[in-house]
PDB file of C-alpha atoms in Angstrom:
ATOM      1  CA  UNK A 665     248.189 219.936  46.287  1.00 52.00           C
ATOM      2  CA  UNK A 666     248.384 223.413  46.728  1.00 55.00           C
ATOM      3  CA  UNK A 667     249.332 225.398  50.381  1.00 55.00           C
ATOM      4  CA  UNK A 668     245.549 226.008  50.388  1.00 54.00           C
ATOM      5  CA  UNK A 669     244.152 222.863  49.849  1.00 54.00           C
ATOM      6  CA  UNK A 670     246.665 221.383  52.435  1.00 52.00           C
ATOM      7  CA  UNK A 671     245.630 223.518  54.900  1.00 58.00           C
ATOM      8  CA  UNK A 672     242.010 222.388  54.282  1.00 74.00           C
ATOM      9  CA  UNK A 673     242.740 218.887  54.525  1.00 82.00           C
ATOM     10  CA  UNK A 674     242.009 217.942  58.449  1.00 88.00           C
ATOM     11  CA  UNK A 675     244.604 215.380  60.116  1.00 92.00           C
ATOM     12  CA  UNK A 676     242.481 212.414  61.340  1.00 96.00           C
ATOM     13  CA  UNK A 677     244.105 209.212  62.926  1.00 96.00           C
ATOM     14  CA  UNK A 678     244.442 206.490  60.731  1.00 96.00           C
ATOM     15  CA  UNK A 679     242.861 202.987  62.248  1.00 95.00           C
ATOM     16  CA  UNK A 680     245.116 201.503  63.283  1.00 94.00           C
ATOM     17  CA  UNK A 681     245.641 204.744  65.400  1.00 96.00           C
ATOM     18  CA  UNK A 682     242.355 204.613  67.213  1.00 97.00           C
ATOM     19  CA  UNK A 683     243.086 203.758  70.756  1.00 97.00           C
ATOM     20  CA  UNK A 684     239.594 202.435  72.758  1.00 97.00           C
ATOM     21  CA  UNK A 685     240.641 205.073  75.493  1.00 97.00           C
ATOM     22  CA  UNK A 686     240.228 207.776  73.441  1.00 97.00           C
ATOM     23  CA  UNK A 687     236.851 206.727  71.747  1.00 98.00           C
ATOM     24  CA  UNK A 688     235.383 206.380  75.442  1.00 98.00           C
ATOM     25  CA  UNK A 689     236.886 209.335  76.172  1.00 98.00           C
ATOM     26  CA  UNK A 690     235.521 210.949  73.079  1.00 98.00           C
ATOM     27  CA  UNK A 691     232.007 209.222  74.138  1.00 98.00           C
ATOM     28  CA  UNK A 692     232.225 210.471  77.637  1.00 97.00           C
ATOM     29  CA  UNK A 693     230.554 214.042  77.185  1.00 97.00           C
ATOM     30  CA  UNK A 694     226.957 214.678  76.884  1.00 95.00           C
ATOM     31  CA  UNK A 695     227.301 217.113  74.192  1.00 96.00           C
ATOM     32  CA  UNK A 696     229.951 214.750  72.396  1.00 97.00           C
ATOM     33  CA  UNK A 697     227.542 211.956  72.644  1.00 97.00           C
ATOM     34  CA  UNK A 698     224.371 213.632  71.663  1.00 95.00           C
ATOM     35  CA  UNK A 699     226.090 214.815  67.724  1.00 96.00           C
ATOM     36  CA  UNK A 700     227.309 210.539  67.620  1.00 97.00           C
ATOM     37  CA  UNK A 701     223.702 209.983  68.505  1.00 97.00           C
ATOM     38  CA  UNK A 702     222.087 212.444  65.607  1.00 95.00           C
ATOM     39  CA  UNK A 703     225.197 210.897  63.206  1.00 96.00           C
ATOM     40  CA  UNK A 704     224.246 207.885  64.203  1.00 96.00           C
ATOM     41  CA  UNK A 705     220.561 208.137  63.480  1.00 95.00           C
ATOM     42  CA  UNK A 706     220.723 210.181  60.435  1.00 92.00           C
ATOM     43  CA  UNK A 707     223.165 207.467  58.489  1.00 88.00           C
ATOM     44  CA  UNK A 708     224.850 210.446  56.657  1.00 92.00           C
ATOM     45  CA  UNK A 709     227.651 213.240  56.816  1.00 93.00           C
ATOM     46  CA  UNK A 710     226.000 216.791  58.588  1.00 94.00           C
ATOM     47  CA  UNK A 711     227.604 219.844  58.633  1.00 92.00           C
ATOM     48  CA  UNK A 712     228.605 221.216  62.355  1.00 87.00           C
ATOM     49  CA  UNK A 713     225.788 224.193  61.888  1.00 86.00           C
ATOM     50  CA  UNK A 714     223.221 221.102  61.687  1.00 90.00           C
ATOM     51  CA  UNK A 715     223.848 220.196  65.243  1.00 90.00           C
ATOM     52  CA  UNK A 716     221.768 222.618  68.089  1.00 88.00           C
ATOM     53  CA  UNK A 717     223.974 222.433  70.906  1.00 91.00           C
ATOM     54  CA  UNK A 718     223.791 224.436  74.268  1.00 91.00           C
ATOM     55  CA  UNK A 719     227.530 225.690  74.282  1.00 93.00           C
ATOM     56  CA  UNK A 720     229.094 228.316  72.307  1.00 92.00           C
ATOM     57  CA  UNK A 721     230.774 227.797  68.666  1.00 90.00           C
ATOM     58  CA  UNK A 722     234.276 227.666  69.750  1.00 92.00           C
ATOM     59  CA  UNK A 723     232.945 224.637  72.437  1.00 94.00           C
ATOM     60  CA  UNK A 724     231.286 222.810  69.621  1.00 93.00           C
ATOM     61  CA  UNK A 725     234.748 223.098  67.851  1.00 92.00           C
ATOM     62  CA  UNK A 726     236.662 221.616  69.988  1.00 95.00           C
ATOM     63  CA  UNK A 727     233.670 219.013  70.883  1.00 96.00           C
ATOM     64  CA  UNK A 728     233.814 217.893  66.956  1.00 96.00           C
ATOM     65  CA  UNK A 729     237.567 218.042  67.314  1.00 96.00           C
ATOM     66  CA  UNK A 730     238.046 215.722  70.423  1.00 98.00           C
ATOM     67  CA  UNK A 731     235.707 213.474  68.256  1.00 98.00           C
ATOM     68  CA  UNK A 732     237.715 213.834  65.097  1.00 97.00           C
ATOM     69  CA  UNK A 733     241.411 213.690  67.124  1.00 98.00           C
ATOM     70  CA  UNK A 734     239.827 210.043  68.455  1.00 98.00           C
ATOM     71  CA  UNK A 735     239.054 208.632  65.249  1.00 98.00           C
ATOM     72  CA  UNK A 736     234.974 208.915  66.257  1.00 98.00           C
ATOM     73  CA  UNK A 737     234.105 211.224  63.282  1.00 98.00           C
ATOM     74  CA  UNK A 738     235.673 211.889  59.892  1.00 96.00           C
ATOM     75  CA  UNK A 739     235.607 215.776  58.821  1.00 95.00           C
ATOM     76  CA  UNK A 740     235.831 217.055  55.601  1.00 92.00           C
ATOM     77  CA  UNK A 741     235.426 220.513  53.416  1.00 90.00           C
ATOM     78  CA  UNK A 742     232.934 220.732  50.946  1.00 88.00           C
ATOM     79  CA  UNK A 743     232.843 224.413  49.827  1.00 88.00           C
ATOM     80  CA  UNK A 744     233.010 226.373  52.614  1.00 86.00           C
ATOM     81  CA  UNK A 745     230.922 223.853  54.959  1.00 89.00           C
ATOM     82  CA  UNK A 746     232.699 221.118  57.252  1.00 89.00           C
ATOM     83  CA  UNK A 747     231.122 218.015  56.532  1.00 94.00           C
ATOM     84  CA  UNK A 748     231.081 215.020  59.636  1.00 95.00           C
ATOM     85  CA  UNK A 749     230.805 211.857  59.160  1.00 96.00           C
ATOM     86  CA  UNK A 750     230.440 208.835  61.988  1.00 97.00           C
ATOM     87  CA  UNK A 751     233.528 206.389  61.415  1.00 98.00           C
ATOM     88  CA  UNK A 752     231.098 203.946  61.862  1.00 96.00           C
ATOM     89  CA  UNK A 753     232.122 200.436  60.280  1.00 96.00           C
ATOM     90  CA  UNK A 754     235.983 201.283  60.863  1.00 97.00           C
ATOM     91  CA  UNK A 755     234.649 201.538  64.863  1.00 97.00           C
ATOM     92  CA  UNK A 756     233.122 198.234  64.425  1.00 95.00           C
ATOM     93  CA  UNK A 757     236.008 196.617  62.626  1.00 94.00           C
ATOM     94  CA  UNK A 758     238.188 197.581  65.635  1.00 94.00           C
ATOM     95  CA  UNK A 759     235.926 197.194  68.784  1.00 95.00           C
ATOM     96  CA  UNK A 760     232.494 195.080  67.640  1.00 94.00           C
ATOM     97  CA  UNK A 761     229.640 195.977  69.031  1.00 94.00           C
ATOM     98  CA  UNK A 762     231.022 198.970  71.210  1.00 96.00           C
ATOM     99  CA  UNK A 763     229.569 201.799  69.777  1.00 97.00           C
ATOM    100  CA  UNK A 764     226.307 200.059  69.181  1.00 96.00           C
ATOM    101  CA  UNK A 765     226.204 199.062  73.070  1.00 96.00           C
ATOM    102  CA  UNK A 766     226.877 202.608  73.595  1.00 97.00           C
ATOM    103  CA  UNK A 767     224.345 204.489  71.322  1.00 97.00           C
ATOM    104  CA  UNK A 768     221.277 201.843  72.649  1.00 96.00           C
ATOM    105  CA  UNK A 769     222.602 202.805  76.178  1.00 95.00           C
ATOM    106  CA  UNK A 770     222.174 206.677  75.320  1.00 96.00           C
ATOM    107  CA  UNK A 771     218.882 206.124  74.275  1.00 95.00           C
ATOM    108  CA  UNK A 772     217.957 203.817  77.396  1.00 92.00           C
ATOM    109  CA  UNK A 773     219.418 206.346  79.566  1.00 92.00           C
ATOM    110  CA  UNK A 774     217.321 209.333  78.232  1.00 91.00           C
ATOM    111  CA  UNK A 775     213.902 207.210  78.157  1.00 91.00           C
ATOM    112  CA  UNK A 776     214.684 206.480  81.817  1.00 87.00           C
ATOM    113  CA  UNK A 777     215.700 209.727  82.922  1.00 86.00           C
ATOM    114  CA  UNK A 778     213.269 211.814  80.845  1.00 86.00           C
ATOM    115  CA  UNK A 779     210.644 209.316  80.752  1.00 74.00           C
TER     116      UNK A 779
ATOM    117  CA  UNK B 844     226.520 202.668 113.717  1.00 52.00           C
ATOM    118  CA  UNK B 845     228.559 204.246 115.513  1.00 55.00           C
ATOM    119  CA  UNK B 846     230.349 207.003 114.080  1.00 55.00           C
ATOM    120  CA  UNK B 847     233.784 205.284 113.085  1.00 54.00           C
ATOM    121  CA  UNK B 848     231.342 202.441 111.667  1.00 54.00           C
ATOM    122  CA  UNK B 849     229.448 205.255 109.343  1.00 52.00           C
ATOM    123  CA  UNK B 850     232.899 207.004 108.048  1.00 58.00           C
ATOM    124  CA  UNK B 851     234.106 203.743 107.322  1.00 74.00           C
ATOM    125  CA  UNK B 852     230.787 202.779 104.821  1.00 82.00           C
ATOM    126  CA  UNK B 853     231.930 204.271 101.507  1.00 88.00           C
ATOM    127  CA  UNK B 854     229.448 206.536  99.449  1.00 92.00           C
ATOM    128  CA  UNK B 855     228.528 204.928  96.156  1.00 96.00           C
ATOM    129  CA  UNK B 856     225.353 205.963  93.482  1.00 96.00           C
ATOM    130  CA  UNK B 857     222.450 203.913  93.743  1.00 96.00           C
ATOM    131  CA  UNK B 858     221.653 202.414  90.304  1.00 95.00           C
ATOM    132  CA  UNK B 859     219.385 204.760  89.357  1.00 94.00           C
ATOM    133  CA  UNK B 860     221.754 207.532  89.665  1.00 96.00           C
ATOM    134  CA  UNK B 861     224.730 205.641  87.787  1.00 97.00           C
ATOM    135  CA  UNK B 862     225.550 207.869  84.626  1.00 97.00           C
ATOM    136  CA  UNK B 863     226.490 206.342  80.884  1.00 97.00           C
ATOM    137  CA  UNK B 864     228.947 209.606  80.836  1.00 97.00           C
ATOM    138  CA  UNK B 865     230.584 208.769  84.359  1.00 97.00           C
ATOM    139  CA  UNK B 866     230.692 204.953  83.380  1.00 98.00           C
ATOM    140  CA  UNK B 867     232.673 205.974  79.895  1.00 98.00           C
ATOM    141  CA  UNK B 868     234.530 208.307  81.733  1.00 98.00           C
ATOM    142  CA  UNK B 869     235.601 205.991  84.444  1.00 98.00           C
ATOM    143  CA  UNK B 870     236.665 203.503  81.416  1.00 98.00           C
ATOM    144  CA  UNK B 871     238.264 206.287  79.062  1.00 97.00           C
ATOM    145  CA  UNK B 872     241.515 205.959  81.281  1.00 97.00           C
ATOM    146  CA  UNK B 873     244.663 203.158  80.667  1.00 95.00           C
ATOM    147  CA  UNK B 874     245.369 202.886  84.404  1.00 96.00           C
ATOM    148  CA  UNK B 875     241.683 202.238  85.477  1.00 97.00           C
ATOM    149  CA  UNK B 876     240.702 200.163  82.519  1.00 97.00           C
ATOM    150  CA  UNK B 877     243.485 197.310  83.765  1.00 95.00           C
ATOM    151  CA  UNK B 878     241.886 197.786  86.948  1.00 96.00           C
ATOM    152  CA  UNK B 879     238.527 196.777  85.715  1.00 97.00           C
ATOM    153  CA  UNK B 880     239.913 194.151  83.406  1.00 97.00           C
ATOM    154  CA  UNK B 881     241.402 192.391  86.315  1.00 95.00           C
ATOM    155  CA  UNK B 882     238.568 192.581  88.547  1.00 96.00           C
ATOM    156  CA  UNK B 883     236.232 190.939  85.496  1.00 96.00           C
ATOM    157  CA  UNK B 884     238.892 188.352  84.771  1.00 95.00           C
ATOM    158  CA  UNK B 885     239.375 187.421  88.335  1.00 92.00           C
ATOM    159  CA  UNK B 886     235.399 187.671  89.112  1.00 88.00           C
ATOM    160  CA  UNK B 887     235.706 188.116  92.719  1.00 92.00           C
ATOM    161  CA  UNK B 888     237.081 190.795  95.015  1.00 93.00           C
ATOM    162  CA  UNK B 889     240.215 192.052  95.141  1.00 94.00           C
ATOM    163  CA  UNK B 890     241.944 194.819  97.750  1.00 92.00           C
ATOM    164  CA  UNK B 891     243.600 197.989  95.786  1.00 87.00           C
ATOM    165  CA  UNK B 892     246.898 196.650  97.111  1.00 86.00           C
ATOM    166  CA  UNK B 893     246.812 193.142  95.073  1.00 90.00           C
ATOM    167  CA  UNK B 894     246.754 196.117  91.929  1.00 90.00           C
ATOM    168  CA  UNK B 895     250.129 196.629  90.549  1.00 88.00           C
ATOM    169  CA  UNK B 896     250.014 199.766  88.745  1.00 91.00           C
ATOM    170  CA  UNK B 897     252.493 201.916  87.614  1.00 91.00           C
ATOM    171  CA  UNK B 898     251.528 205.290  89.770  1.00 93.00           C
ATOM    172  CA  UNK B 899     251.584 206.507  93.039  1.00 92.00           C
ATOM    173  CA  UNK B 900     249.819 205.414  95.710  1.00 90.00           C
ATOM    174  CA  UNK B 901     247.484 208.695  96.279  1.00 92.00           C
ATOM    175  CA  UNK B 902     246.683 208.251  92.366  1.00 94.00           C
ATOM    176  CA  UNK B 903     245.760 204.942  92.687  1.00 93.00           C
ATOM    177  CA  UNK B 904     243.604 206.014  95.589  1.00 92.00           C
ATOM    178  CA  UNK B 905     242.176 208.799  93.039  1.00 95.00           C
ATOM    179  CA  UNK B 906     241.657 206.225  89.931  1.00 96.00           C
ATOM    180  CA  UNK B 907     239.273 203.623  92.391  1.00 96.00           C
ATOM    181  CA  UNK B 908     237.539 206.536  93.858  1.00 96.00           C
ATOM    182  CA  UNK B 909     236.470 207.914  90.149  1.00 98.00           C
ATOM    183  CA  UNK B 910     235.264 203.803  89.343  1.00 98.00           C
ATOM    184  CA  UNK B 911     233.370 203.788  92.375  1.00 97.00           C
ATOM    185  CA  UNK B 912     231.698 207.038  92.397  1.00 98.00           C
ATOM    186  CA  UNK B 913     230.850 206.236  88.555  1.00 98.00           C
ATOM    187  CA  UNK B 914     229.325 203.366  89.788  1.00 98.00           C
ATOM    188  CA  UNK B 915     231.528 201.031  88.340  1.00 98.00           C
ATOM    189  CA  UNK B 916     233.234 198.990  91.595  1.00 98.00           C
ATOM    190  CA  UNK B 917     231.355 198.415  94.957  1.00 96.00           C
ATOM    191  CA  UNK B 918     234.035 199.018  98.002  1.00 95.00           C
ATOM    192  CA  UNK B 919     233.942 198.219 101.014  1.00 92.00           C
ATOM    193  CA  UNK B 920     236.260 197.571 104.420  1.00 90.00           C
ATOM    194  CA  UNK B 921     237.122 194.117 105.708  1.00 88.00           C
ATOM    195  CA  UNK B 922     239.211 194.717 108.694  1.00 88.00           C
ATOM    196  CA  UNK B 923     241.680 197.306 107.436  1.00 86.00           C
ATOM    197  CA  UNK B 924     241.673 196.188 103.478  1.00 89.00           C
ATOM    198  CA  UNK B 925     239.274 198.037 101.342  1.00 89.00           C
ATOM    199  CA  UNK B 926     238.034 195.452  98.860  1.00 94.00           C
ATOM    200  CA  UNK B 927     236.793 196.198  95.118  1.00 95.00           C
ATOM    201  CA  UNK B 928     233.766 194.810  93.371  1.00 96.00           C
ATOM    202  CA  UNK B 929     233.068 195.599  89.860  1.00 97.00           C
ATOM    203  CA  UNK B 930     228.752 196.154  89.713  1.00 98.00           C
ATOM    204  CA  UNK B 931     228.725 194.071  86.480  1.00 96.00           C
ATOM    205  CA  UNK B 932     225.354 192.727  86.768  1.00 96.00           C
ATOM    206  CA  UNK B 933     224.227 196.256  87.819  1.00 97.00           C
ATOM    207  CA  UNK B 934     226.088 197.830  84.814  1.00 97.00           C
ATOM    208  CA  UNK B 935     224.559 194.616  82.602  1.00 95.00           C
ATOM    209  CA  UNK B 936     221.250 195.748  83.670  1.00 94.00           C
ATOM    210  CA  UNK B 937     221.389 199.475  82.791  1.00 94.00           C
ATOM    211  CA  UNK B 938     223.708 199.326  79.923  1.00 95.00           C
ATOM    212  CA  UNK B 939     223.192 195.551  78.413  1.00 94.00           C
ATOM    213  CA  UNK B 940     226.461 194.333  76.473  1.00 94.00           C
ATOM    214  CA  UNK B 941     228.420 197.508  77.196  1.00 96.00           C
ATOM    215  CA  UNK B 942     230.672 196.610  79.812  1.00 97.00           C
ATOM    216  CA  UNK B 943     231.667 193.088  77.945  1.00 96.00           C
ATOM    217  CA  UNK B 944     231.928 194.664  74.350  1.00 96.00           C
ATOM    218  CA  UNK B 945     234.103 197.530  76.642  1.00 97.00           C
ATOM    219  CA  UNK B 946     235.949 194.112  78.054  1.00 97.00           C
ATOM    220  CA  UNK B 947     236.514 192.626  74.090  1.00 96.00           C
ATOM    221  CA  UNK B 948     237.787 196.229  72.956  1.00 95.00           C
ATOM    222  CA  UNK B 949     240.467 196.366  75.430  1.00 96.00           C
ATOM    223  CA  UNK B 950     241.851 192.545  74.813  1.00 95.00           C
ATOM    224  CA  UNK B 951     241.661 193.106  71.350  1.00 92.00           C
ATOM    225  CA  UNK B 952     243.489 196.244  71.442  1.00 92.00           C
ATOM    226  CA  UNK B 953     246.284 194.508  73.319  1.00 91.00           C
ATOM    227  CA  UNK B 954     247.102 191.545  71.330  1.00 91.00           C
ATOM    228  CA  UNK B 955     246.777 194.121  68.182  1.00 87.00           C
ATOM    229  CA  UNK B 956     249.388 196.578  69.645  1.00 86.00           C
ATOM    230  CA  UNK B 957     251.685 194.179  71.588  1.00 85.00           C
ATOM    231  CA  UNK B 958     250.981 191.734  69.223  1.00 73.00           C
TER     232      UNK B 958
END
């Protein structure tokens, strides 16, 4: 691997690294919770520019980084364009039926707040 | 009520005003996460004191304050001893099958690192 293509390669904790406090801390933000949502309900890797957050660019950085650091989302280069992906059955392997809980809780939460 | 009565009766959110962020963020922490385990193995009351915890005194203060204001424990005074509640059928209510799939997580994590 080239100096280049190691520096493109993003560090991401391996699963038996994932600690629950850091996916509920990961799952703890609005903003954090509303790109596991759309990942969630898209079934499919989005790039960060996909996501229309209220913060700036460096905020949804480090939002997509807290997620990536916990072992929520998996990030990867294609081209030019970082690519996220939900860890999704690695999550469930680990802690069944957590982030599945947490997503229809989202979505209860919103219907009874906005609704 | 007389006045010592009233600053003795312990603000807490109503359950309409109980937050999936504040919940998750009350949980995303080691310390108060073996608080809450306790209190849902135990299933009954407990003061802060019968808590042993490896942190100061004021923090431990600071770490039931965060679960109650979050909604998570119900306090309240008997005689001198504040007493903690966890809201679990409140919290099963709002957020169905988070707080036990939270509960499952945290076991499993335990036996798979100590273990």
């Amino acid at each position: 691997m080239t100096q280049r293509e190691a520096a493109r390669v993003l560090d991401h904790p391996e699963v038996s690294e994932i600690r629950l406090e850091g996916v509920l801390h990961a799952l703890s933000d609005p903003v954090r919770l509303t790109i596991v949502r759309d990942l969630a309900a898209m079934d499919t890797e989005l790039a960060c520019s996909h996501f229309e957050l209220p913060v700036t660019k460096s905020t949804t950085t480090h939002h997509f980084r807290v997620l990536r650091e916990s072992g929520v989302v998996r990030q990867c280069y294609r081209g030019t364009t970082k690519l996220n992906g939900l860890r999704r059955a690695e999550l469930a392997e680990l802690f069944p039926g957590l982030l599945d809980s947490v997503l229809t809780a989202a979505a209860a939460e919103e219907a009874r707040i906005t609704g």
